[in-house]
mmCIF file of C-alpha atoms in Angstrom:
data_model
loop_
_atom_site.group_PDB
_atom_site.id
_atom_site.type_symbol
_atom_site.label_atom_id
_atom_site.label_comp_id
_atom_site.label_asym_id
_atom_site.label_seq_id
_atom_site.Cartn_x
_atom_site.Cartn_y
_atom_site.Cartn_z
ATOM 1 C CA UNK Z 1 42.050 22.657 56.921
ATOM 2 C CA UNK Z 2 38.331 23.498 57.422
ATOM 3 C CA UNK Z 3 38.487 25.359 54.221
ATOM 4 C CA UNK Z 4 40.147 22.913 52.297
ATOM 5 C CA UNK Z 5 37.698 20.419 53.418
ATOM 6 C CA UNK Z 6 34.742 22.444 52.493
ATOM 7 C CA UNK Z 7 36.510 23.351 48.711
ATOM 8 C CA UNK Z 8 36.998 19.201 48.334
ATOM 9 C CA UNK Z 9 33.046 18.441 49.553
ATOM 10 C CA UNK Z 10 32.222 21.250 46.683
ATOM 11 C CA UNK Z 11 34.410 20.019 44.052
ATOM 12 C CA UNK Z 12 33.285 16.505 45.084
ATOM 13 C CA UNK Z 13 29.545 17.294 44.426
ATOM 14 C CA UNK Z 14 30.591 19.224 41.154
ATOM 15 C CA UNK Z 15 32.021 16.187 39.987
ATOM 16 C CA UNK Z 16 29.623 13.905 41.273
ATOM 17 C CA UNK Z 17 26.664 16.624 39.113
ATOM 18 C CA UNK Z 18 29.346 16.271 35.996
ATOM 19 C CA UNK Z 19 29.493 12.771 36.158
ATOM 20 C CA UNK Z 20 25.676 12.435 36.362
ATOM 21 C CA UNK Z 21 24.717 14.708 33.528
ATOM 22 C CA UNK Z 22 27.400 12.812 31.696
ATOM 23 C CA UNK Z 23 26.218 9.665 32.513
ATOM 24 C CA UNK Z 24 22.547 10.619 31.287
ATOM 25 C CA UNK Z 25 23.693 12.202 28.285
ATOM 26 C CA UNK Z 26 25.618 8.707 27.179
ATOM 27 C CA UNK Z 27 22.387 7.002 28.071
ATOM 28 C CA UNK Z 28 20.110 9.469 26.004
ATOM 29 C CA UNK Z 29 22.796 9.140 22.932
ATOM 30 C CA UNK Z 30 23.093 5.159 23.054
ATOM 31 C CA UNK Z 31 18.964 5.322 23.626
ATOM 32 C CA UNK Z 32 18.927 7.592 20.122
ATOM 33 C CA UNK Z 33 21.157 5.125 18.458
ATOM 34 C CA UNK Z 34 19.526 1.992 19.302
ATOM 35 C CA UNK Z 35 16.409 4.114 17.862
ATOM 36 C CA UNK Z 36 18.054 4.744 14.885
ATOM 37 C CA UNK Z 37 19.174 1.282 14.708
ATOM 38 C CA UNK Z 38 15.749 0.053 14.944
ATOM 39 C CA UNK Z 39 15.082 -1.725 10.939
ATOM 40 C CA UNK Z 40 12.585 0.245 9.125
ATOM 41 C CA UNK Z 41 9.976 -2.218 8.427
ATOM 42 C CA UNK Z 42 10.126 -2.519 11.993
ATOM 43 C CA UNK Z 43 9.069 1.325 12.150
ATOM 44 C CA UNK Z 44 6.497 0.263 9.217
ATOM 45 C CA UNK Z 45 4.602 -2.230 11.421
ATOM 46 C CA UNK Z 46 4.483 0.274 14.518
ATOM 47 C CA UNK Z 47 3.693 3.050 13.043
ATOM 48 C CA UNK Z 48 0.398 1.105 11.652
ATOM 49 C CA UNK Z 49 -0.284 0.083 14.616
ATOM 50 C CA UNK Z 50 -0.890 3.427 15.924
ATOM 51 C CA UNK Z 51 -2.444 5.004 12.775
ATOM 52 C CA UNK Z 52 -4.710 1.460 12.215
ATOM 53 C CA UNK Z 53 -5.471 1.133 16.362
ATOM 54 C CA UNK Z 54 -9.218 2.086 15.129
ATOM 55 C CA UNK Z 55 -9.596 1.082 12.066
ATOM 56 C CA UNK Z 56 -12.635 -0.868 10.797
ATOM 57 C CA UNK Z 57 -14.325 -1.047 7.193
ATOM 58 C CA UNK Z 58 -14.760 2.352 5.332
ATOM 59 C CA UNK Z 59 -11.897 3.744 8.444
ATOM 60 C CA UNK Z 60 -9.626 7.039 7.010
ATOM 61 C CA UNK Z 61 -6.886 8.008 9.369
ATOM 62 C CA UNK Z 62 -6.927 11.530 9.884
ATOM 63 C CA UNK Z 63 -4.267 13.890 7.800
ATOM 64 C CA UNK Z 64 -1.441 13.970 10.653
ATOM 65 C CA UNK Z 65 -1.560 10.138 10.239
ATOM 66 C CA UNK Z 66 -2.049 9.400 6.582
ATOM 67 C CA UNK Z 67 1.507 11.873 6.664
ATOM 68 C CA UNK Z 68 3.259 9.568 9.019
ATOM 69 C CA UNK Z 69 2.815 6.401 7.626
ATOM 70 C CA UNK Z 70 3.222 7.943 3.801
ATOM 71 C CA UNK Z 71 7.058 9.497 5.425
ATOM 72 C CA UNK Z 72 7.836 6.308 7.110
ATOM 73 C CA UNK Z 73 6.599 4.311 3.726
ATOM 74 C CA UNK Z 74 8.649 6.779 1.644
ATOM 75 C CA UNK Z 75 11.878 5.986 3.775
ATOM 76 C CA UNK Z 76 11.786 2.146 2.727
ATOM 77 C CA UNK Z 77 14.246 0.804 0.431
ATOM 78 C CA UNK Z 78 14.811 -2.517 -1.017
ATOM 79 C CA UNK Z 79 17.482 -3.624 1.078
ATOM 80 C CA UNK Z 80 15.225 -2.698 4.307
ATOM 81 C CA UNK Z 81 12.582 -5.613 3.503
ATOM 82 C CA UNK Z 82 16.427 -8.330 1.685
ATOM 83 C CA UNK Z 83 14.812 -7.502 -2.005
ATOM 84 C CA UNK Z 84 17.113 -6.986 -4.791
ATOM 85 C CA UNK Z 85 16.375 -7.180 -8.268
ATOM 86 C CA UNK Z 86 18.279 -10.213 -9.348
ATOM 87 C CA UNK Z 87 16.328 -12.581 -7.319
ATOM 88 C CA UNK Z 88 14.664 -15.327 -8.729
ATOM 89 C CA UNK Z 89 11.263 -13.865 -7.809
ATOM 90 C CA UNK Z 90 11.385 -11.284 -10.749
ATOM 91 C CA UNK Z 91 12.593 -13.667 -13.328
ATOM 92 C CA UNK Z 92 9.976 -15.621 -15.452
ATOM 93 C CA UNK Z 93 10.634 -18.329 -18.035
ATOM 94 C CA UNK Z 94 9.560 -19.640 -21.765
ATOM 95 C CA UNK Z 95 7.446 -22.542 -19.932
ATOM 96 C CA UNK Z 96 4.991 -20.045 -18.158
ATOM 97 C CA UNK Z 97 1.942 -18.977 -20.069
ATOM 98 C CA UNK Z 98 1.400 -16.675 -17.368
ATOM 99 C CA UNK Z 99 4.013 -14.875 -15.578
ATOM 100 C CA UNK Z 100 3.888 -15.746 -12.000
ATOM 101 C CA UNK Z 101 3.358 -13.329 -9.114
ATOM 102 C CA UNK Z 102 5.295 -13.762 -6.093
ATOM 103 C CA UNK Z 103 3.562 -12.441 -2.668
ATOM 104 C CA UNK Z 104 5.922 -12.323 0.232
ATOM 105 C CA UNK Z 105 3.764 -11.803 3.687
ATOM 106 C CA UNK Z 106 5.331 -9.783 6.300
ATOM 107 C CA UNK Z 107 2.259 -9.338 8.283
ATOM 108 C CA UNK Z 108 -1.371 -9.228 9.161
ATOM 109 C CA UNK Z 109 -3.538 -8.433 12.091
ATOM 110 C CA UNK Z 110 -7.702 -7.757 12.086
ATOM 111 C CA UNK Z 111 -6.106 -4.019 11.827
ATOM 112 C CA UNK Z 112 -4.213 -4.046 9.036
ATOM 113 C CA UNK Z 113 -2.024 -6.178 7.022
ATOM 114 C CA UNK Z 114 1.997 -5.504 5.255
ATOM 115 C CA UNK Z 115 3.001 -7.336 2.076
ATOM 116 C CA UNK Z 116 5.284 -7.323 -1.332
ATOM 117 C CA UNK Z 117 3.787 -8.170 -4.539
ATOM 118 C CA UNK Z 118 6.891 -9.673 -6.590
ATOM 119 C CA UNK Z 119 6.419 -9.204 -10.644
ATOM 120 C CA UNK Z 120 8.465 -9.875 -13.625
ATOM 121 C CA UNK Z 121 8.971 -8.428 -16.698
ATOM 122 C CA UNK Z 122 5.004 -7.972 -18.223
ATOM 123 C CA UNK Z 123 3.326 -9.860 -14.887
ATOM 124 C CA UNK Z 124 -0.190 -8.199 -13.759
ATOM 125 C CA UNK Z 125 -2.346 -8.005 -10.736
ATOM 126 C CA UNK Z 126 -5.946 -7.189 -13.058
ATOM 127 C CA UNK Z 127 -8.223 -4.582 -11.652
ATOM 128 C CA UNK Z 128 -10.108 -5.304 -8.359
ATOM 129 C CA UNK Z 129 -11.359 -3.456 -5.361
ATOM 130 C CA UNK Z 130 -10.280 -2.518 -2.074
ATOM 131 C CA UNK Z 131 -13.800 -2.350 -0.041
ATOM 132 C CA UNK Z 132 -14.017 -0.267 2.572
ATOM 133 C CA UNK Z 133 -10.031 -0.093 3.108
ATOM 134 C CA UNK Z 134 -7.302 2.460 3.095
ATOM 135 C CA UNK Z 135 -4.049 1.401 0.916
ATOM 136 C CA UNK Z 136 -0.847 2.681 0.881
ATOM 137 C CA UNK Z 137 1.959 1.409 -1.646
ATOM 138 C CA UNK Z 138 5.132 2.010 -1.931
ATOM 139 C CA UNK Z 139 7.109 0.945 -5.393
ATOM 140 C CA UNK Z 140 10.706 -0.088 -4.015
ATOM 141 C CA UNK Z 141 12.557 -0.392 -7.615
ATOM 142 C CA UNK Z 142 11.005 -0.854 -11.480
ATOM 143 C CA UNK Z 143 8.902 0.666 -13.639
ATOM 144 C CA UNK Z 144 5.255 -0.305 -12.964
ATOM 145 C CA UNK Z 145 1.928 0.894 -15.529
ATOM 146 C CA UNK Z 146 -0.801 2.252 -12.866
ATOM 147 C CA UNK Z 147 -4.787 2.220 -14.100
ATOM 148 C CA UNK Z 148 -6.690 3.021 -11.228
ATOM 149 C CA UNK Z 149 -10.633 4.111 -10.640
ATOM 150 C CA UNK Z 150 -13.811 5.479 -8.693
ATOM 151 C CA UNK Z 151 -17.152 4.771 -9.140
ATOM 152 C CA UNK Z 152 -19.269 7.313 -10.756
ATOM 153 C CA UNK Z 153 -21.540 9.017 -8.275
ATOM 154 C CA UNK Z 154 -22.154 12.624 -8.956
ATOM 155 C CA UNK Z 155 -24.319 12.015 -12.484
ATOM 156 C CA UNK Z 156 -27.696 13.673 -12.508
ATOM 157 C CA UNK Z 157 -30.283 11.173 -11.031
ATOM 158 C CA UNK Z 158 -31.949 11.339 -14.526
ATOM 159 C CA UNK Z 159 -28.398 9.311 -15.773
ATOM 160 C CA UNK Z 160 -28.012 5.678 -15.636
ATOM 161 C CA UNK Z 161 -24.572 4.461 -14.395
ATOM 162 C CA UNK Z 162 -25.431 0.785 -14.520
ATOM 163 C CA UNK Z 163 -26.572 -0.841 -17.137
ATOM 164 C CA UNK Z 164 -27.070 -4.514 -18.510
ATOM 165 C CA UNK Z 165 -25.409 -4.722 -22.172
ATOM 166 C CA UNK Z 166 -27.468 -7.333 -23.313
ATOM 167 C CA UNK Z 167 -30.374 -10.617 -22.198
ATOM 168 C CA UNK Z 168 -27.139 -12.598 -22.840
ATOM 169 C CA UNK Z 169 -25.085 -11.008 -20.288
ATOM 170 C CA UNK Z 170 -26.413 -11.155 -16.545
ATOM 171 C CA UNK Z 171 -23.801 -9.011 -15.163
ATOM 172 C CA UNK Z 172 -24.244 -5.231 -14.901
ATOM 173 C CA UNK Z 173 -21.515 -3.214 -15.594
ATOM 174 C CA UNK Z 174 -21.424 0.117 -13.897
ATOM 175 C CA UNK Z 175 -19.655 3.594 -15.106
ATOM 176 C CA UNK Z 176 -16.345 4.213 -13.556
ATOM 177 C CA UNK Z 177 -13.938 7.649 -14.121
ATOM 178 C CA UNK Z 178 -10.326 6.660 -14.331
ATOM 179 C CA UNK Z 179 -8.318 8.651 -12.102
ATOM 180 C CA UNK Z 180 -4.392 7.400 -12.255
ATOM 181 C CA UNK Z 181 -3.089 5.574 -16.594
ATOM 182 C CA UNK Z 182 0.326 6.119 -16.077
ATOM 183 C CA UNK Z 183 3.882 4.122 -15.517
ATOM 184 C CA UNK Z 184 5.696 5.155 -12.553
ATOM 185 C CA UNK Z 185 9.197 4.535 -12.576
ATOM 186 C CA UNK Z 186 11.170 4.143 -8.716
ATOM 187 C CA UNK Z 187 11.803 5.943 -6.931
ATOM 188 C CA UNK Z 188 8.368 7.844 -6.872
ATOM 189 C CA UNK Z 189 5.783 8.712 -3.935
ATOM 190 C CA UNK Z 190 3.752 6.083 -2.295
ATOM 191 C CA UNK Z 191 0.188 6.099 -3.556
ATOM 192 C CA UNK Z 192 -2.802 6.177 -1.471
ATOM 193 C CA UNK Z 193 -6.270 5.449 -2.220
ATOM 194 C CA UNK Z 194 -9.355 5.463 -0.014
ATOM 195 C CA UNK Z 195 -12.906 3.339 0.491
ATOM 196 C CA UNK Z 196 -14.415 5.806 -1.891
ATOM 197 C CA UNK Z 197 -12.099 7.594 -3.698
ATOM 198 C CA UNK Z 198 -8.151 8.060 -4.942
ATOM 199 C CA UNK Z 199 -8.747 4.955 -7.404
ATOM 200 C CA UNK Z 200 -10.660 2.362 -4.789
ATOM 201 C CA UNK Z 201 -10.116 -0.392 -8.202
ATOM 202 C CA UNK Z 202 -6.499 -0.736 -9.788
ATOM 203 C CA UNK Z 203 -4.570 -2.445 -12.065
ATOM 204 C CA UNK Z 204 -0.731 -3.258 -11.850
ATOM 205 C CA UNK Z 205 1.271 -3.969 -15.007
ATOM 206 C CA UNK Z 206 5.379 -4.727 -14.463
ATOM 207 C CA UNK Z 207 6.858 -2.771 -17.469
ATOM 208 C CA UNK Z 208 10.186 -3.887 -15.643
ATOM 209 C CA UNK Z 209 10.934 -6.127 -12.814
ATOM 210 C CA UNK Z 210 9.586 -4.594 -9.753
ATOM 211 C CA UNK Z 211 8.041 -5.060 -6.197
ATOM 212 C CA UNK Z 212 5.894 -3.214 -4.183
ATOM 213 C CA UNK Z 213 4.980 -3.009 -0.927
ATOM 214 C CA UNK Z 214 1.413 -2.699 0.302
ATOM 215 C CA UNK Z 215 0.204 -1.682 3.350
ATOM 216 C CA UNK Z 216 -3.809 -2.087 3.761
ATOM 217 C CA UNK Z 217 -6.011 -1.057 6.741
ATOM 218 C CA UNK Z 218 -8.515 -2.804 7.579
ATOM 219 C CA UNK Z 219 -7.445 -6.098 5.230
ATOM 220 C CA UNK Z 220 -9.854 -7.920 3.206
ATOM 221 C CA UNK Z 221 -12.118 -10.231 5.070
ATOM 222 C CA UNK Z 222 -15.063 -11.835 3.543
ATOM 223 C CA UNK Z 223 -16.918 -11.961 6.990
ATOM 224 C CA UNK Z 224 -16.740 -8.192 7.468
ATOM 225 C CA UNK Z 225 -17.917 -7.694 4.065
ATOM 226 C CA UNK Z 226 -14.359 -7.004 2.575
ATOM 227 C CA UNK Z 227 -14.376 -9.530 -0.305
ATOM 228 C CA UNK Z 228 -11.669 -8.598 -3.267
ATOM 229 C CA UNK Z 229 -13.900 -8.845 -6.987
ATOM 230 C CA UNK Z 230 -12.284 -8.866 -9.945
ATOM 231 C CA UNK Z 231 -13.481 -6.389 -13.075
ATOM 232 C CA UNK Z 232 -13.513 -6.574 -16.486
ATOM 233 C CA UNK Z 233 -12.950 -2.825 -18.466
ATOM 234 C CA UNK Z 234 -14.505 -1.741 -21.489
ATOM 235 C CA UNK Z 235 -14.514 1.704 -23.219
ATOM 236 C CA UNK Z 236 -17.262 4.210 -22.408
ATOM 237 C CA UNK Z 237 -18.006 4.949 -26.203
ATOM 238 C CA UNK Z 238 -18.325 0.224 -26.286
ATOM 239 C CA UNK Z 239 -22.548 1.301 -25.451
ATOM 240 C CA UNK Z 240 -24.556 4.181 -26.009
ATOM 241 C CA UNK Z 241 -27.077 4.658 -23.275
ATOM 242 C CA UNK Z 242 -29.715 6.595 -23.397
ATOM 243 C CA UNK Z 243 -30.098 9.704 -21.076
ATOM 244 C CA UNK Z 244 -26.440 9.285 -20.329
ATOM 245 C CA UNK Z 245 -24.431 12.197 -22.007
ATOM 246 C CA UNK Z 246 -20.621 12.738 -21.841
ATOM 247 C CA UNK Z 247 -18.798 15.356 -23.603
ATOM 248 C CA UNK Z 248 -16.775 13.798 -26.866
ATOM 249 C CA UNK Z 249 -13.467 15.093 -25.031
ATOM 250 C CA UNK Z 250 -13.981 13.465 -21.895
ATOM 251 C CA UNK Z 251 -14.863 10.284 -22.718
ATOM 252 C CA UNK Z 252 -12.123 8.334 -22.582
ATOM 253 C CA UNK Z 253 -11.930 9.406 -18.740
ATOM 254 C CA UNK Z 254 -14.468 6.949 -18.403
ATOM 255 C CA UNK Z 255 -14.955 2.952 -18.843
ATOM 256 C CA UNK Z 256 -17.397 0.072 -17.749
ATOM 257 C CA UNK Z 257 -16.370 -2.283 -15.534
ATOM 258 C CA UNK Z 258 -18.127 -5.515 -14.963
ATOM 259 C CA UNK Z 259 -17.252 -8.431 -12.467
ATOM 260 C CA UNK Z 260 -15.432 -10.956 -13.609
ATOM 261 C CA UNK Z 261 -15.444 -14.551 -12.093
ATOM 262 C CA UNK Z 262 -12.769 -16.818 -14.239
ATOM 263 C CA UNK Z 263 -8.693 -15.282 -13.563
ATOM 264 C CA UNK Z 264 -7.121 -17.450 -16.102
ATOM 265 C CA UNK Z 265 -4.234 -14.235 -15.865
ATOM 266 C CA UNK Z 266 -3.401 -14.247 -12.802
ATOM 267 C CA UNK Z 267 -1.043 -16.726 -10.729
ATOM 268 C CA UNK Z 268 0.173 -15.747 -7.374
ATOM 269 C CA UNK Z 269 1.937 -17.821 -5.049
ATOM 270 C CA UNK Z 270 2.976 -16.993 -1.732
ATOM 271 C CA UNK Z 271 6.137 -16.990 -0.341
ATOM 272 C CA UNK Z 272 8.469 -16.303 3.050
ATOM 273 C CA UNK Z 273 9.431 -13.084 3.608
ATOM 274 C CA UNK Z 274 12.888 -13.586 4.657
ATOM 275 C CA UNK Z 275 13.680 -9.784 5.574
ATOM 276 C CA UNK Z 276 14.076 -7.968 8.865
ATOM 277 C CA UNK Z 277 11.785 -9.793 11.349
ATOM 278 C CA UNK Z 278 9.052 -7.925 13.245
ATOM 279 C CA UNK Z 279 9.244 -7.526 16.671
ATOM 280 C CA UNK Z 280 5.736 -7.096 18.436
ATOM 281 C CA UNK Z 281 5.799 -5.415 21.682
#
């Protein structure tokens, strides 16, 4: 009897060991579903929260970051964020001069800030700036024409890179070096671009219907200096300057831009996002 006894008490704590590693190991696998559960624009928002937690005006996160949020942004479809292509967002009409921009807000802390720019067929977002910021965008679906520049700032000292065109014209225009003319057709990489370089300034054209999804750290804010301008672009070879040389080959890699007040081609309007809701923790 006493070794029968002492053979149940063993096979008892066996069992009791089993159950308890089995027990932990249906925890762990329900834990890694509700994880993979978990909607991705959800992942979006805290995954910037980590790689924005310092971010301030002219902030880069470093490489191990800018990777994260670039994987996590290249995961997102258009079902993730309830877009499809049919909706009447991307549709324009005969009666608009302009086609309108939709601008769905998903959302925005003094960190950072997560949106979708809706376009139809031939809508545009005209150059301006990102000041001091860090963008990431991610094309979900369409074909969308890219122009995108920096500044000039490596010309000889002895090279103007502003310049006034004429008395009649009070605002300076300043040399810029196009860095992205090109469509881009989903699904493609998310862009990035930087406070001072990767194409700071960029234009959007809709060749086809198409949204895309922009993540920007810090935002814009006017009180911190981060005010969006507007530009005007004009060929390089528009004014000859003197002391300013550019090889014949290279310069239509370059253009003027000057600031531009007056958007009579633009019309946004913003709308509710109506896709998976964040959850802040």
């Amino acid at each position: 009897m006493g070794i029968e006894k002492a053979l149940a008490e063993r096979k008892g704590r066996e069992f009791c060991g089993i159950s308890r590693e089995t027990i932990a190991s249906s925890n762990s696998r329900r834990n890694r579903r509700r994880q993979r559960k978990k909607p991705p624009v959800q992942m979006l928002f805290e995954t910037c929260k980590v790689v924005f937690a310092s971010a301030g005006t002219g902030f880069v996160p470093p490489p191990q970051d800018i990777d994260k949020l670039r994987s996590v942004l290249d995961g997102i479809r258009p079902e993730d964020v309830g877009l499809r292509p049919d909706m009447l967002y991307f549709r324009t009409s005969a009666a608009q001069r302009v086609p309108r921009i939709q601008y769905l807000h998903i959302y925005e802390c003094e960190k950072f800030s997560m949106g979708i720019f809706c376009l139809p067929p031939s809508g545009v977002i005209p150059l301006h700036n990102h000041p001091g910021m860090t963008v990431f965008s991610k094309l979900l679906f369409g074909t969308m024409h890219i122009k995108s520049y920096d500044w000039v700032v490596d010309m000889p000292p002895e090279s103007p890179n502003i310049i006034n065109p004429s008395e009649s014209q009070t605002r300076e225009m300043r040399l810029a070096k196009v860095k992205v003319d090109a469509d881009f057709t989903a699904p493609c990489n998310p862009s990035i671009l930087y406070p001072e370089d990767g194409g700071n300034m960029h234009c959007f054209t809709a060749v086809t219907a198409c949204a895309v999804l922009d993540v920007l750290g810090p935002p814009y804010s006017d009180t911190e200096g981060r005010h969006c301008t507007y530009y005007h672009n004009f060929p390089f070879s528009n004014f000859s300057v003197d002391g300013l040389s550019i090889p014949e080959e290279e310069k239509s890699a370059y253009e003027w831009l000057q600031e531009r007040e007056e958007l009579e081609d633009l019309e946004v309007n913003g709308k509710m996002y109506n896709g998976p809701k964040i959850v802040e923790s």
